[in-house]
Amino acid sequence: MRRTIKSLILLLCVAGLSPFWVNWGLRLLVARPDHGEAVDAIVVVGRGAGYNERRAKAAVELWEQGRAPHIFMSGANDAPVLVDLATEMGVPADQVSGEACAATTWENAFYTKRYMPVEKSAIYKPKVLLVTDGLHVGRTTLLYRNLGFEVVSHPVGLTFPQWRMQLKREFLAIMYYIATRQIFPPQADKYERANNAADKRIVEWKCLDMEEAFIPHLTQK
């Protein structure tokens, strides 16, 4: 993993901090293309209201192909909407679930690990199909891998206005994650703080209940 981070830092130097090339390079370094294999679950990472329908449709199509028995939606503000969209598209309620607790991409990975209904053990890495957009997929894949997932990337498209808006935003997010060392696997103290915060959040936000979740206004990182 640290070799990947060193490669990323070298890439930043070579690319001259160009948002496009940095993003493309990170995706090339860490994202594993989707070749059609079966996985334990399909994970959809929220990005905001204008992105949900396309992501839900992609996840449902993968589920219909028999790629995984379960779809898990992750993200405050997005998960309840994504779950509703999936069930409206025909996915049985017991085969789709989610968490509306995650307010950042790191938290997407953390809460997925904590609450996604798949086998969890010290020796088994859950294999997931990760559904997000192509600009987000590099950073998201790396963070999920840091938290113990085997990740197959399944990027969905963006409209040009979305792409233009998210390109710079994602570049700044990558810089922020490097500066704060969130790009590395979490140390034990960070993980303990996250667990403590999660215990409080699931009570205050009711964020595991897709019908009752109360989500304050958030800006994701």
Short mmCIF file of C-alpha atoms in Angstrom, two decimals, residues 5-219:
data_model
loop_
_atom_site.label_atom_id
_atom_site.label_comp_id
_atom_site.label_asym_id
_atom_site.label_seq_id
_atom_site.Cartn_x
_atom_site.Cartn_y
_atom_site.Cartn_z
CA ILE A 5 1.19 6.11 -2.05
CA LYS A 6 4.79 6.74 -3.07
CA SER A 7 3.78 6.22 -6.70
CA LEU A 8 0.96 8.72 -6.22
CA ILE A 9 3.33 11.33 -4.77
CA LEU A 10 5.72 10.80 -7.68
CA LEU A 11 2.78 11.15 -10.04
CA LEU A 12 1.86 14.48 -8.46
CA CYS A 13 5.37 15.76 -9.10
CA VAL A 14 5.49 14.52 -12.68
CA ALA A 15 1.99 15.76 -13.50
CA GLY A 16 2.72 19.22 -12.15
CA LEU A 17 -0.40 19.09 -9.98
CA SER A 18 -2.68 19.01 -13.03
CA PRO A 19 -6.17 18.05 -11.81
CA PHE A 20 -6.92 15.85 -14.82
CA TRP A 21 -3.63 13.92 -14.90
CA VAL A 22 -3.47 13.48 -11.13
CA ASN A 23 -6.97 12.03 -11.10
CA TRP A 24 -6.36 9.82 -14.11
CA GLY A 25 -3.07 8.60 -12.68
CA LEU A 26 -4.56 7.72 -9.29
CA ARG A 27 -7.32 5.76 -10.96
CA LEU A 28 -4.76 3.95 -13.11
CA LEU A 29 -2.67 3.09 -10.04
CA VAL A 30 -5.40 1.72 -7.78
CA ALA A 31 -8.64 0.94 -9.61
CA ARG A 32 -9.22 -2.65 -10.68
CA PRO A 33 -11.40 -2.80 -13.83
CA ASP A 34 -14.67 -4.70 -13.83
CA HIS A 35 -14.32 -7.93 -15.81
CA GLY A 36 -17.67 -9.38 -14.84
CA GLU A 37 -16.79 -11.58 -11.87
CA ALA A 38 -19.16 -12.30 -8.98
CA VAL A 39 -18.69 -10.33 -5.76
CA ASP A 40 -20.08 -10.30 -2.24
CA ALA A 41 -21.98 -7.03 -2.62
CA ILE A 42 -22.52 -4.02 -4.84
CA VAL A 43 -21.64 -0.80 -2.99
CA VAL A 44 -22.97 2.54 -4.19
CA VAL A 45 -21.27 5.67 -2.86
CA GLY A 46 -23.44 8.78 -2.80
CA ARG A 47 -22.33 12.02 -4.44
CA GLY A 48 -25.40 14.23 -4.22
CA ALA A 49 -28.94 14.59 -5.49
CA GLY A 50 -28.05 15.01 -9.15
CA TYR A 51 -26.09 11.75 -9.23
CA ASN A 52 -28.36 9.26 -7.49
CA GLU A 53 -30.58 8.02 -10.30
CA ARG A 54 -27.72 7.02 -12.59
CA ARG A 55 -25.91 5.22 -9.77
CA ALA A 56 -28.99 3.39 -8.60
CA LYS A 57 -29.74 2.26 -12.16
CA ALA A 58 -26.17 0.98 -12.61
CA ALA A 59 -26.33 -0.95 -9.32
CA VAL A 60 -29.69 -2.51 -10.16
CA GLU A 61 -28.45 -3.59 -13.58
CA LEU A 62 -25.45 -5.28 -11.95
CA TRP A 63 -27.75 -6.98 -9.44
CA GLU A 64 -30.04 -8.17 -12.26
CA GLN A 65 -27.00 -9.70 -13.94
CA GLY A 66 -26.45 -11.80 -10.82
CA ARG A 67 -23.17 -10.14 -9.92
CA ALA A 68 -23.99 -9.97 -6.18
CA PRO A 69 -26.82 -10.96 -3.85
CA HIS A 70 -26.97 -7.59 -2.09
CA ILE A 71 -26.74 -3.86 -2.81
CA PHE A 72 -25.46 -1.52 -0.09
CA MET A 73 -25.99 2.25 -0.36
CA SER A 74 -23.60 4.57 1.49
CA GLY A 75 -23.84 8.26 2.26
CA ALA A 76 -25.65 10.84 4.35
CA ASN A 77 -28.43 12.51 2.35
CA ASP A 78 -28.09 9.92 -0.44
CA ALA A 79 -28.57 6.42 0.98
CA PRO A 80 -32.33 6.69 1.72
CA VAL A 81 -32.95 8.03 -1.80
CA LEU A 82 -30.77 5.35 -3.38
CA VAL A 83 -32.51 2.57 -1.45
CA ASP A 84 -35.92 3.89 -2.54
CA LEU A 85 -34.80 4.07 -6.17
CA ALA A 86 -33.47 0.51 -6.10
CA THR A 87 -36.67 -0.90 -4.62
CA GLU A 88 -38.75 1.06 -7.15
CA MET A 89 -36.64 -0.58 -9.86
CA GLY A 90 -37.53 -4.04 -8.55
CA VAL A 91 -34.88 -5.01 -6.00
CA PRO A 92 -36.54 -6.80 -3.03
CA ALA A 93 -36.28 -4.89 0.23
CA ASP A 94 -34.25 -7.64 1.90
CA GLN A 95 -31.59 -7.44 -0.84
CA VAL A 96 -30.82 -3.73 -0.52
CA SER A 97 -29.73 -1.80 2.56
CA GLY A 98 -27.68 1.23 3.45
CA GLU A 99 -26.30 3.69 5.91
CA ALA A 100 -26.97 7.42 5.97
CA CYS A 101 -24.15 8.07 8.45
CA ALA A 102 -21.17 8.81 6.20
CA ALA A 103 -20.38 12.48 5.64
CA THR A 104 -17.01 11.98 3.88
CA THR A 105 -15.54 9.46 1.49
CA TRP A 106 -13.39 8.00 4.27
CA GLU A 107 -16.58 7.54 6.29
CA ASN A 108 -18.25 5.83 3.32
CA ALA A 109 -15.61 3.12 3.57
CA PHE A 110 -15.71 3.03 7.37
CA TYR A 111 -19.50 2.73 7.70
CA THR A 112 -19.68 0.24 4.84
CA LYS A 113 -17.22 -1.96 6.67
CA ARG A 114 -19.13 -1.57 9.92
CA TYR A 115 -22.68 -2.11 8.66
CA MET A 116 -22.75 -3.85 5.28
CA PRO A 117 -24.33 -7.30 5.82
CA VAL A 118 -21.56 -9.59 4.56
CA GLU A 119 -19.14 -11.96 6.21
CA LYS A 120 -16.67 -10.14 8.46
CA SER A 121 -13.58 -11.84 9.80
CA ALA A 122 -9.92 -11.13 10.36
CA ILE A 123 -8.89 -13.29 7.42
CA TYR A 124 -11.61 -12.57 4.85
CA LYS A 125 -11.70 -9.49 2.66
CA PRO A 126 -15.21 -8.78 1.37
CA LYS A 127 -15.17 -8.36 -2.39
CA VAL A 128 -17.30 -5.46 -3.61
CA LEU A 129 -18.30 -3.84 -6.87
CA LEU A 130 -17.81 -0.14 -6.13
CA VAL A 131 -20.20 2.14 -7.99
CA THR A 132 -19.26 5.81 -8.19
CA ASP A 133 -18.21 8.21 -10.93
CA GLY A 134 -14.93 7.98 -12.79
CA LEU A 135 -13.42 11.03 -11.10
CA HIS A 136 -14.21 9.69 -7.63
CA VAL A 137 -13.30 6.07 -8.22
CA GLY A 138 -9.54 6.31 -7.65
CA ARG A 139 -9.69 7.88 -4.20
CA THR A 140 -12.71 5.83 -3.18
CA THR A 141 -11.11 2.55 -4.25
CA LEU A 142 -7.96 3.33 -2.29
CA LEU A 143 -9.89 4.19 0.88
CA TYR A 144 -12.01 1.04 0.67
CA ARG A 145 -8.89 -1.05 0.14
CA ASN A 146 -7.29 0.62 3.17
CA LEU A 147 -10.22 -0.60 5.27
CA GLY A 148 -9.95 -4.21 4.18
CA PHE A 149 -12.09 -4.57 1.06
CA GLU A 150 -11.18 -6.20 -2.22
CA VAL A 151 -12.49 -3.67 -4.70
CA VAL A 152 -13.65 -4.02 -8.29
CA SER A 153 -14.33 -0.59 -9.77
CA HIS A 154 -17.50 0.13 -11.72
CA PRO A 155 -17.47 3.85 -12.61
CA VAL A 156 -20.60 5.50 -13.94
CA GLY A 157 -20.66 8.45 -16.28
CA LEU A 158 -21.07 12.14 -15.55
CA THR A 159 -22.66 14.88 -17.57
CA PHE A 160 -20.14 17.41 -18.82
CA PRO A 161 -21.21 20.09 -16.29
CA GLN A 162 -20.85 17.51 -13.48
CA TRP A 163 -17.44 16.44 -14.79
CA ARG A 164 -16.20 20.01 -15.01
CA MET A 165 -17.42 20.78 -11.49
CA GLN A 166 -16.09 17.61 -9.90
CA LEU A 167 -12.67 17.56 -11.59
CA LYS A 168 -11.23 20.41 -9.51
CA ARG A 169 -13.18 19.38 -6.43
CA GLU A 170 -11.80 15.86 -6.53
CA PHE A 171 -8.26 17.12 -7.11
CA LEU A 172 -8.54 19.31 -4.01
CA ALA A 173 -9.97 16.36 -2.06
CA ILE A 174 -6.98 14.19 -3.04
CA MET A 175 -4.61 16.94 -1.88
CA TYR A 176 -6.53 17.25 1.39
CA TYR A 177 -6.46 13.51 2.03
CA ILE A 178 -2.72 13.40 1.40
CA ALA A 179 -2.09 16.40 3.68
CA THR A 180 -4.18 14.89 6.50
CA ARG A 181 -2.78 11.37 5.93
CA GLN A 182 -6.28 9.96 5.43
CA ILE A 183 -4.95 8.46 2.21
CA PHE A 184 -3.10 5.90 4.37
CA PRO A 185 -4.68 2.97 6.26
CA PRO A 186 -6.04 4.32 9.58
CA GLN A 187 -4.06 4.00 12.77
CA ALA A 188 -5.70 2.36 15.79
CA ASP A 189 -6.44 5.67 17.53
CA LYS A 190 -8.27 7.09 14.49
CA TYR A 191 -10.28 3.91 14.17
CA GLU A 192 -11.23 4.05 17.83
CA ARG A 193 -12.36 7.69 17.48
CA ALA A 194 -14.41 6.77 14.42
CA ASN A 195 -16.09 3.92 16.29
CA ASN A 196 -16.95 6.21 19.20
CA ALA A 197 -18.37 8.82 16.83
CA ALA A 198 -20.38 6.14 15.02
CA ASP A 199 -22.03 4.93 18.22
CA LYS A 200 -23.22 8.48 18.87
CA ARG A 201 -24.19 9.27 15.29
CA ILE A 202 -26.43 6.26 14.74
CA VAL A 203 -28.51 7.37 17.72
CA GLU A 204 -28.65 11.09 16.90
CA TRP A 205 -29.15 10.74 13.15
CA LYS A 206 -31.01 7.39 13.15
CA CYS A 207 -28.84 6.83 10.12
CA LEU A 208 -29.34 3.08 9.82
CA ASP A 209 -33.09 3.52 9.39
CA MET A 210 -33.75 4.51 5.80
CA GLU A 211 -37.23 5.78 6.66
CA GLU A 212 -36.44 7.71 9.82
CA ALA A 213 -32.92 9.01 9.16
CA PHE A 214 -32.37 12.65 10.07
CA ILE A 215 -29.45 14.06 8.13
CA PRO A 216 -28.16 17.59 8.78
CA HIS A 217 -26.88 19.66 5.88
CA LEU A 218 -23.45 18.29 4.96
CA THR A 219 -20.75 18.90 2.40
#
